[in-house]
Coordinates of C-alpha atoms in Angstrom, one line a residue:
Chain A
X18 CA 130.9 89.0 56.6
X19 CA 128.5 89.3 53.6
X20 CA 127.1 92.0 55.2
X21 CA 130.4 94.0 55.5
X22 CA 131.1 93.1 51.9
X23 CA 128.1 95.1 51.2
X24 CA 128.8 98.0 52.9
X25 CA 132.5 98.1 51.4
X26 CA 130.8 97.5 48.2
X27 CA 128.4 100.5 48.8
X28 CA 131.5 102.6 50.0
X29 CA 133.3 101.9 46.7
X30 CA 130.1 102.6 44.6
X31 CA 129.4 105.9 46.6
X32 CA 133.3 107.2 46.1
X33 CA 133.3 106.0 42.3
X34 CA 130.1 108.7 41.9
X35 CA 131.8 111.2 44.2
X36 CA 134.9 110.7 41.6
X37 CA 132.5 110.9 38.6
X38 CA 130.5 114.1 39.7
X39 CA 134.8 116.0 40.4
X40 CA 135.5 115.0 36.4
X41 CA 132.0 116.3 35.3
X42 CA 132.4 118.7 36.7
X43 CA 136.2 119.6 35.4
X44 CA 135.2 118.7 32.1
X45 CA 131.9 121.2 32.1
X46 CA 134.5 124.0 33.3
X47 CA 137.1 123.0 30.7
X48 CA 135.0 123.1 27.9
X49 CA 134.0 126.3 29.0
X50 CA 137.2 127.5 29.1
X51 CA 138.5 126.4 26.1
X52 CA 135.0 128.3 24.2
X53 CA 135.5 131.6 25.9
X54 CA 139.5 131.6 26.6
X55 CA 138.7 132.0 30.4
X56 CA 141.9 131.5 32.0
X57 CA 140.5 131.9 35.8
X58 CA 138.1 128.8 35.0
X59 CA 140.7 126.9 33.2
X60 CA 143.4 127.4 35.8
X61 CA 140.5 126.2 38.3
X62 CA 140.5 122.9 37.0
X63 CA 144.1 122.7 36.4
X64 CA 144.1 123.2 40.3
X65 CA 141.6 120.7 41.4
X66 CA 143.3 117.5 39.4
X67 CA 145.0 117.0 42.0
X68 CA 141.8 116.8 44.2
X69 CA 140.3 113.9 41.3
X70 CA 143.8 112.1 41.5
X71 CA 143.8 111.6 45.1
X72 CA 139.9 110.5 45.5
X73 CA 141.2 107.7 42.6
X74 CA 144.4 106.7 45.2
X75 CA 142.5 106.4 48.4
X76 CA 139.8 104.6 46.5
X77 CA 142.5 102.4 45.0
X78 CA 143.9 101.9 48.6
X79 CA 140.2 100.9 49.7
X80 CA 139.8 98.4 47.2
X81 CA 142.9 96.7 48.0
X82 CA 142.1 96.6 51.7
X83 CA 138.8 95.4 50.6
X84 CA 140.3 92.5 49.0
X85 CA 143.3 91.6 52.0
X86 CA 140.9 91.7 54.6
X87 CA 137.5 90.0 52.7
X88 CA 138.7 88.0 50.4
X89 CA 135.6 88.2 48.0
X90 CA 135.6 85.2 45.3
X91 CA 133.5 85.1 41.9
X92 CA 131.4 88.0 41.0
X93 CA 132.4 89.4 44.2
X94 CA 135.8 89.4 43.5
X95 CA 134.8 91.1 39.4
X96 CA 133.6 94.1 41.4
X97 CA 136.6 95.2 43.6
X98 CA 138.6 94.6 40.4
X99 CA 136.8 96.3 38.3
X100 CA 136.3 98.9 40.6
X101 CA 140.4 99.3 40.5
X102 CA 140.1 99.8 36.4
X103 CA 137.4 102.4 36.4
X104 CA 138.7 104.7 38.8
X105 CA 142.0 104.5 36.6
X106 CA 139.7 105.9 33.7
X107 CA 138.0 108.8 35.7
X108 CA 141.6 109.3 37.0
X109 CA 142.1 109.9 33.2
X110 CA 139.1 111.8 32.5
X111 CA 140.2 114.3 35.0
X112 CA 143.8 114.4 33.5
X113 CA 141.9 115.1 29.8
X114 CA 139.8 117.8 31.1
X115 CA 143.4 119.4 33.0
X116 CA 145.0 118.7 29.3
X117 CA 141.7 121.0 27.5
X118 CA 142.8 123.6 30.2
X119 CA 146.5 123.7 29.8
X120 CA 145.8 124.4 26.0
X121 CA 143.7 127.3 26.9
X122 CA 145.9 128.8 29.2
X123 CA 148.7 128.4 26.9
X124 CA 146.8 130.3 24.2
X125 CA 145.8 133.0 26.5
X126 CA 145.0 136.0 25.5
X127 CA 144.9 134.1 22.1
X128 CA 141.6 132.1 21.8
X129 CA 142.5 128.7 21.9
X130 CA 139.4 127.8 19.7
X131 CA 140.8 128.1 15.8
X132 CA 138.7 130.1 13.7
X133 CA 136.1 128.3 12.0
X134 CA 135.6 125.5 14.4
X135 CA 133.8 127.4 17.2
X136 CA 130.4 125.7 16.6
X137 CA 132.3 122.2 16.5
X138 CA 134.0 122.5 19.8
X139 CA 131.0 123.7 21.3
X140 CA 128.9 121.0 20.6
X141 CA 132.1 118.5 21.4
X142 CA 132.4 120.0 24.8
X143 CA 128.6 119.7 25.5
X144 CA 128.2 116.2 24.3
X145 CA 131.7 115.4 26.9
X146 CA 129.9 117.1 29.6
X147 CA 126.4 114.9 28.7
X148 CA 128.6 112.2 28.7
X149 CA 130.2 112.3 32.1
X150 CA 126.3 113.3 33.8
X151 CA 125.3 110.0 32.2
X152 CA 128.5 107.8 33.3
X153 CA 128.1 109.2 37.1
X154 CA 123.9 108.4 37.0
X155 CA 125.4 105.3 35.6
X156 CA 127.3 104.6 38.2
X157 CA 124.9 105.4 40.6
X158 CA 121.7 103.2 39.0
X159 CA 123.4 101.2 36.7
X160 CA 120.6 101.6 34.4
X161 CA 122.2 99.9 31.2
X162 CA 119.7 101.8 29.0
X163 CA 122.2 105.1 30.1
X164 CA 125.4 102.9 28.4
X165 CA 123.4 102.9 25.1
X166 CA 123.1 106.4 25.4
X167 CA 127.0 106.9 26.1
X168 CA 128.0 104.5 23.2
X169 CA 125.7 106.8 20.9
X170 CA 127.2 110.2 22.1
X171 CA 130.6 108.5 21.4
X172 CA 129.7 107.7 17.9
X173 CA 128.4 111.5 17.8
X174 CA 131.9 113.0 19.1
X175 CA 133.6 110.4 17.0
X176 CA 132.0 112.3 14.0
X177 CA 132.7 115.6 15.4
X178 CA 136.5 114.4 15.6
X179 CA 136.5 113.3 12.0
X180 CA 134.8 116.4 10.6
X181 CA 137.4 118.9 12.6
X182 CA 140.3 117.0 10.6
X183 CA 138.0 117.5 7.2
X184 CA 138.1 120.7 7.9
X185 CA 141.6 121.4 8.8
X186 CA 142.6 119.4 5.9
X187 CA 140.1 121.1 3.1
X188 CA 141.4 123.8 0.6
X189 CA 139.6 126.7 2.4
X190 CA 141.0 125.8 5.6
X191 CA 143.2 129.3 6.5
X192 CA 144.3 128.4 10.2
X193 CA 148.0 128.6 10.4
X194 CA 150.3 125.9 11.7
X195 CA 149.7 126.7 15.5
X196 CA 145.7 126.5 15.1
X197 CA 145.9 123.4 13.4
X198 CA 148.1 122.3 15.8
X199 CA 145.4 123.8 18.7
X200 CA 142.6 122.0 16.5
X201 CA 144.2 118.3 16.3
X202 CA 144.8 118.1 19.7
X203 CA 141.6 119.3 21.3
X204 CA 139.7 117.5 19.3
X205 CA 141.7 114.5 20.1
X206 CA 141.2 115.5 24.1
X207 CA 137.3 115.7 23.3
X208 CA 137.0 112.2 21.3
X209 CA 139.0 110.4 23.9
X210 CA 137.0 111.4 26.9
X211 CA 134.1 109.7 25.4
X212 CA 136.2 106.4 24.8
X213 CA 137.3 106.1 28.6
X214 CA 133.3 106.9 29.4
X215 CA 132.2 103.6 27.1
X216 CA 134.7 101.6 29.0
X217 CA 133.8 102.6 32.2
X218 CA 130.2 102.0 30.8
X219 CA 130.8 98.8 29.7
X220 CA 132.3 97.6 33.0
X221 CA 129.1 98.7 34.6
X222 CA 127.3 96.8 32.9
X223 CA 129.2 93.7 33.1
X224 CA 128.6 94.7 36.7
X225 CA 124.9 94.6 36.6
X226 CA 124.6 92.0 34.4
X227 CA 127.4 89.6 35.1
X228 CA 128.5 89.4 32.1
X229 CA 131.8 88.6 32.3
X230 CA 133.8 89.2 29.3
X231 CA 137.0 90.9 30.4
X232 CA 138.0 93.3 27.4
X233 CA 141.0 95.5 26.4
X234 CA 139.8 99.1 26.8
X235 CA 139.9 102.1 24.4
X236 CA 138.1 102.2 20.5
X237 CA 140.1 105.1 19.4
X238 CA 139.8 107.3 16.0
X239 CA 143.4 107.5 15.2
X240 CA 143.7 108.3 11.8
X241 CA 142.9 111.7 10.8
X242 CA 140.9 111.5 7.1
X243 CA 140.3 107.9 5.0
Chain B
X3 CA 150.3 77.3 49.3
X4 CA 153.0 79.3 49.4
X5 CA 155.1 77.2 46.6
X6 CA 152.2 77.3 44.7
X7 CA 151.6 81.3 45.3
X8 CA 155.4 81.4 44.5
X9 CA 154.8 79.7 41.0
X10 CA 151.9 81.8 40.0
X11 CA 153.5 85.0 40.2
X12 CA 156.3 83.0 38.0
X13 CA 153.6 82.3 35.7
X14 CA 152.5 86.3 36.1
X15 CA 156.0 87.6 35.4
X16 CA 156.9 85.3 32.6
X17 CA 153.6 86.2 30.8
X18 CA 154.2 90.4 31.3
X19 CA 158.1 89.3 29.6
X20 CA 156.3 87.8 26.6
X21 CA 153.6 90.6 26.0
X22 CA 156.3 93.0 26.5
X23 CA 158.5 91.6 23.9
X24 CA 155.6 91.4 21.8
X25 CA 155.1 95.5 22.5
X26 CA 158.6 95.7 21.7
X27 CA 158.3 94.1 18.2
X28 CA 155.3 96.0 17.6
X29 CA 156.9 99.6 18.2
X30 CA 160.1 98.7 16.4
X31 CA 158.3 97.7 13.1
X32 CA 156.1 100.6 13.7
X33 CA 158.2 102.9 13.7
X34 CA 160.2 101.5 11.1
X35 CA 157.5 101.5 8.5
X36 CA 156.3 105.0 9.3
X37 CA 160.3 106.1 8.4
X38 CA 160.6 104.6 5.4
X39 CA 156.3 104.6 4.5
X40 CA 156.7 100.2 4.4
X41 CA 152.7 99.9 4.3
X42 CA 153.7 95.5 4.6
X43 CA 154.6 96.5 7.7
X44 CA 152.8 98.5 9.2
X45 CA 149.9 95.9 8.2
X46 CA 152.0 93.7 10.0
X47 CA 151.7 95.6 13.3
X48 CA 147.9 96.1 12.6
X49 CA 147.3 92.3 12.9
X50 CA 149.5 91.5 15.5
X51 CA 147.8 93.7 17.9
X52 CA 145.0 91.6 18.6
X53 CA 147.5 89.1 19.8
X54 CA 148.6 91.1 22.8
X55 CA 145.0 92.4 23.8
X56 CA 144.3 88.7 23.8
X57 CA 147.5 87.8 26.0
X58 CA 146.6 90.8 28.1
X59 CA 142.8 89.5 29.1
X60 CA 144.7 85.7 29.5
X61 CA 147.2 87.4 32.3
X62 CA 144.4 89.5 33.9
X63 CA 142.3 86.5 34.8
X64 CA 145.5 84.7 35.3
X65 CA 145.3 87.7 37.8
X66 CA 141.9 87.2 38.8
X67 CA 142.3 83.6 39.5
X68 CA 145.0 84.2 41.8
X69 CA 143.2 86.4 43.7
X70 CA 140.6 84.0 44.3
X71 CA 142.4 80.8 44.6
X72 CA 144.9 81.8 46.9
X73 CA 144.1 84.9 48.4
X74 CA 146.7 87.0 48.9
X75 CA 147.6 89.7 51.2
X76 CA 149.9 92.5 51.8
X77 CA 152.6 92.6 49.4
X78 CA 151.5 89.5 47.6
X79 CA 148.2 91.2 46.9
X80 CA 150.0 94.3 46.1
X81 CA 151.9 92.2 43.5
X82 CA 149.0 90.8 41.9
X83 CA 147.3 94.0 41.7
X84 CA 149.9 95.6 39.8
X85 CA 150.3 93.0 37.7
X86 CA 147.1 93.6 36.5
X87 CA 147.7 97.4 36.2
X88 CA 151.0 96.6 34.2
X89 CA 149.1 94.6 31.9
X90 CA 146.9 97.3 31.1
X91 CA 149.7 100.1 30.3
X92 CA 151.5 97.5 28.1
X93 CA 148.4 96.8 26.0
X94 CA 148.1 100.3 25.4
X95 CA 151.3 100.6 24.5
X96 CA 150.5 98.3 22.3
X97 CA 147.2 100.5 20.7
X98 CA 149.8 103.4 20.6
X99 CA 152.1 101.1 18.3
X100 CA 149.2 100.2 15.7
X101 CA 148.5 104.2 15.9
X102 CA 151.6 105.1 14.2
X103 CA 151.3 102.3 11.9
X104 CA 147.8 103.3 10.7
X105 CA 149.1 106.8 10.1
X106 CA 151.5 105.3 8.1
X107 CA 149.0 102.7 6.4
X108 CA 146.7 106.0 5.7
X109 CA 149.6 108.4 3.9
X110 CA 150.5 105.3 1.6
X111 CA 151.7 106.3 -0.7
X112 CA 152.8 109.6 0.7
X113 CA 155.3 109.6 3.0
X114 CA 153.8 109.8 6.7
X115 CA 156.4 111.4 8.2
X116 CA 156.5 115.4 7.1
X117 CA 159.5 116.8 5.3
X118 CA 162.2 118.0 7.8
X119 CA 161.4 116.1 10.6
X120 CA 162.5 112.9 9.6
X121 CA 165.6 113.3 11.6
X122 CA 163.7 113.9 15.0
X123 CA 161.3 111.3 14.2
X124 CA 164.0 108.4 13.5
X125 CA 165.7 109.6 17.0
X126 CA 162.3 109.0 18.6
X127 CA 161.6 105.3 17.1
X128 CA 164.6 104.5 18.0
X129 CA 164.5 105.9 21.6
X130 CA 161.1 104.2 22.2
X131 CA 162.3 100.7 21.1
X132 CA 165.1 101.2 23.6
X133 CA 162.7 101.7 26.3
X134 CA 160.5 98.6 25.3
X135 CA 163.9 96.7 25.4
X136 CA 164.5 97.9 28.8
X137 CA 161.3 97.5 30.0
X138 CA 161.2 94.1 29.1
X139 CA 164.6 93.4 30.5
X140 CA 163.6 95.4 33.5
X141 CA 160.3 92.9 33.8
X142 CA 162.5 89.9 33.7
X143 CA 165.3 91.2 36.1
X144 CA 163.9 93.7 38.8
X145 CA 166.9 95.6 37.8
X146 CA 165.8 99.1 39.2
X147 CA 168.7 101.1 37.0
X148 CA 166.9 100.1 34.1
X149 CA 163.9 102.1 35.4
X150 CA 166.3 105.3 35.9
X151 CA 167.3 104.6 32.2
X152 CA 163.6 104.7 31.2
X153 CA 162.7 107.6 32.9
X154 CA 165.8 109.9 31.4
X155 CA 164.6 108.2 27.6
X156 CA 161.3 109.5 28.3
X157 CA 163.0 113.1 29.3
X158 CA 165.2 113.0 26.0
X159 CA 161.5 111.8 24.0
X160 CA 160.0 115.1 25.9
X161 CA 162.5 116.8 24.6
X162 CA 162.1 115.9 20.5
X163 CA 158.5 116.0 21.2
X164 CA 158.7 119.5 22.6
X165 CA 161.4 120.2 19.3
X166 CA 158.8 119.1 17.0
X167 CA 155.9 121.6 17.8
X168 CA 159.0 124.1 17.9
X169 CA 159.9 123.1 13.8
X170 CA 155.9 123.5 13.5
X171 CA 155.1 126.8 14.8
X172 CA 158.4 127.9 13.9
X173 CA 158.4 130.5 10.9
X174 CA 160.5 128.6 8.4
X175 CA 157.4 125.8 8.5
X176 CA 156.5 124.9 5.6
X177 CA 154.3 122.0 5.9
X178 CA 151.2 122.0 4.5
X179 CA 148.2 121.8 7.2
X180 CA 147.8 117.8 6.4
X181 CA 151.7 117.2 7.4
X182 CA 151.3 119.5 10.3
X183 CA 148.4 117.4 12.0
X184 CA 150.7 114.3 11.1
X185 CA 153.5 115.4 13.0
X186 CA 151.3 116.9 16.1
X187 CA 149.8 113.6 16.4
X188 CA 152.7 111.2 15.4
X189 CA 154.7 113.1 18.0
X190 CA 152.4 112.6 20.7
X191 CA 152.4 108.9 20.2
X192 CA 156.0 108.4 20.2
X193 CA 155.8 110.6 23.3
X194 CA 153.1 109.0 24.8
X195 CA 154.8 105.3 24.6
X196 CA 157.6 106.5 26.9
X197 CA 155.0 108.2 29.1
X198 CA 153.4 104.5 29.7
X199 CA 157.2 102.9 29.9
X200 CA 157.7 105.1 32.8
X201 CA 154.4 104.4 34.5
X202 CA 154.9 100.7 34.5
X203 CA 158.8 100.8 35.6
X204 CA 157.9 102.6 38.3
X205 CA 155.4 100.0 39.5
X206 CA 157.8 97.5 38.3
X207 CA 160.2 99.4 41.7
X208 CA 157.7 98.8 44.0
X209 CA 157.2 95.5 43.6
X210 CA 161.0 94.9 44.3
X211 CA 161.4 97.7 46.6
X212 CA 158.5 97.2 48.9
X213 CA 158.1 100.8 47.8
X214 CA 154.1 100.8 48.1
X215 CA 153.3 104.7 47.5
X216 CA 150.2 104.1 45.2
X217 CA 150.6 107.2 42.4
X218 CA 147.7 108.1 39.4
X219 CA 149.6 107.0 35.9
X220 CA 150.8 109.3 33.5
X221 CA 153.0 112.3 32.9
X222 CA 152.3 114.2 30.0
X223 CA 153.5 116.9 28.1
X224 CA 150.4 118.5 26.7
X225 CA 151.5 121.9 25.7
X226 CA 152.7 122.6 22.3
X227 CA 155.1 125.4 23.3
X228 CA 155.5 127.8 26.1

């Protein structure tokens, strides 16, 4: 039986890194997207959602038999449960990187990127794509040292976030309504990809480490400019 | 075992009710203080918030205990595993509660809500307390016509939300770039809330449908305008 357990474990592990790698992926093509208006590559990963959102319901479904048919207790138990929340956040990674798209094929031919905050974005959507490599190696070593590394990008796009509403909201800022618009909800998109990557992080590590402590999930930069 | 399975989920149900009144109180002075810019208030919903993450972890390893004590399977399990799923979309309804009333805390003593779209945004606080009403009456009862109710609120809150980037980008806007990221963001929370309403009814169905059809969360409207 234990040795089943570990299989179904390894299973769950292996699809939660197969998940990962689809919303890396969706995020490095978004981001992409969204710097050089490509429509083609944004409808792309408007497309293949649907692909991340049914890896997350048959891993769901696997979890759940996992629990009918082994029953696992204790820390075994933490780890089929836990495995349920973080595929709900890569689930929701995908839909942010599907939400980055949208806005770029809405802007279409327009650059969705408002003028003035190209270098910004950029380094927002590189620091998301670092940030989902580093949760899927995650996933697959559970090497805490990478959850240190997430926690500190998140500080960086948090930052980022903060200084594209400085911006927006400084005297020499010339973007009309619809780029500001444009601007306050990417940049919301980017910060809170990073969020849902330190929770996932943070259950891995409870994970490896068996440390317990259930928590509530998302630190979120809600408020625009102190 | 079966009484006692029976009383548990009592326990479970009994425990979503009270967080989801708790949600209910929170988006109702919420959005209260961000229409009339009642800072007191607002701080009110600040503090609370910490009380429902905290009932939240209680009810998930309420949850978790279940699972291990008694073991369920088929639709038992299925019961307990949305209960913990529930849990999580009411505490972040919750988070999306203390978001509008830190927008409000951080215009103080501005006005939060921008000129001319006070009207929409009093239809929307009042539309998302009536779908944390229903949600909590749909929690207690099972009543599946309160889920239909909840999902046609949420397409009326699409609606306003979709009318608000309209007033935005229309020509006669007048805001200045500070009340235009106000209303962008404001507007998504209010829209958001109803998003997570509809997500939890809907699990809310299966449990007393038998309904099982496992579905990835949220429906969002992303895009400013067509």
């Amino acid at each position: 039986m234990r040795e089943v357990f570990h299989q179904s474990l390894e299973d769950v592990q292996g699809r939660l890194v197969e998940i990962a790698e689809l919303v890396t992926v969706a995020i490095d093509k978004a981001t992409r997207a969204f710097g050089t208006s490509d429509v083609a590559l944004a409808e792309e990963v408007i497309e293949a959602d649907a692909v991340i959102d049914d890896k997350a319901i048959e891993l769901d479904e696997l979890a759940i038999e996992i629990l009918a048919r082994q029953q696992p207790v204790a820390r075994d138990l933490r780890i089929v449960v836990s495995a349920l929340r973080i595929s709900a956040s890569l689930e929701r990674m995908g839909d942010i990187a599907e939400h980055i798209a949208q806005l770029t094929r809405m802007r279409f031919p327009e650059r969705a990127i408002p003028k003035g905050l190209k270098s910004t974005f950029t380094k927002m959507g590189a620091l998301d794509v670092e940030v989902a490599r580093k949760l899927t190696e995650l996933l697959r070593t559970e090497d805490p040292a990478l959850a240190d590394e997430i926690r500190n990008d998140d500080d960086k796009l948090d930052d980022l976030h903060v200084s594209v509403f400085e911006k927006v909201l400084s005297d020499t800022w010339q973007g009309e309504a619809s780029a500001t618009v444009d601007a306050t909800l990417a940049s919301r998109y980017h910060e809170r990809f990073a969020d849902h990557a330190v929770s996932v992080a943070k259950k891995v590590v409870y994970l490896s480490t068996g440390d317990w402590t259930v928590e509530t999930d998302t630190i979120d930069v809600v408020v625009p400019v102190q």
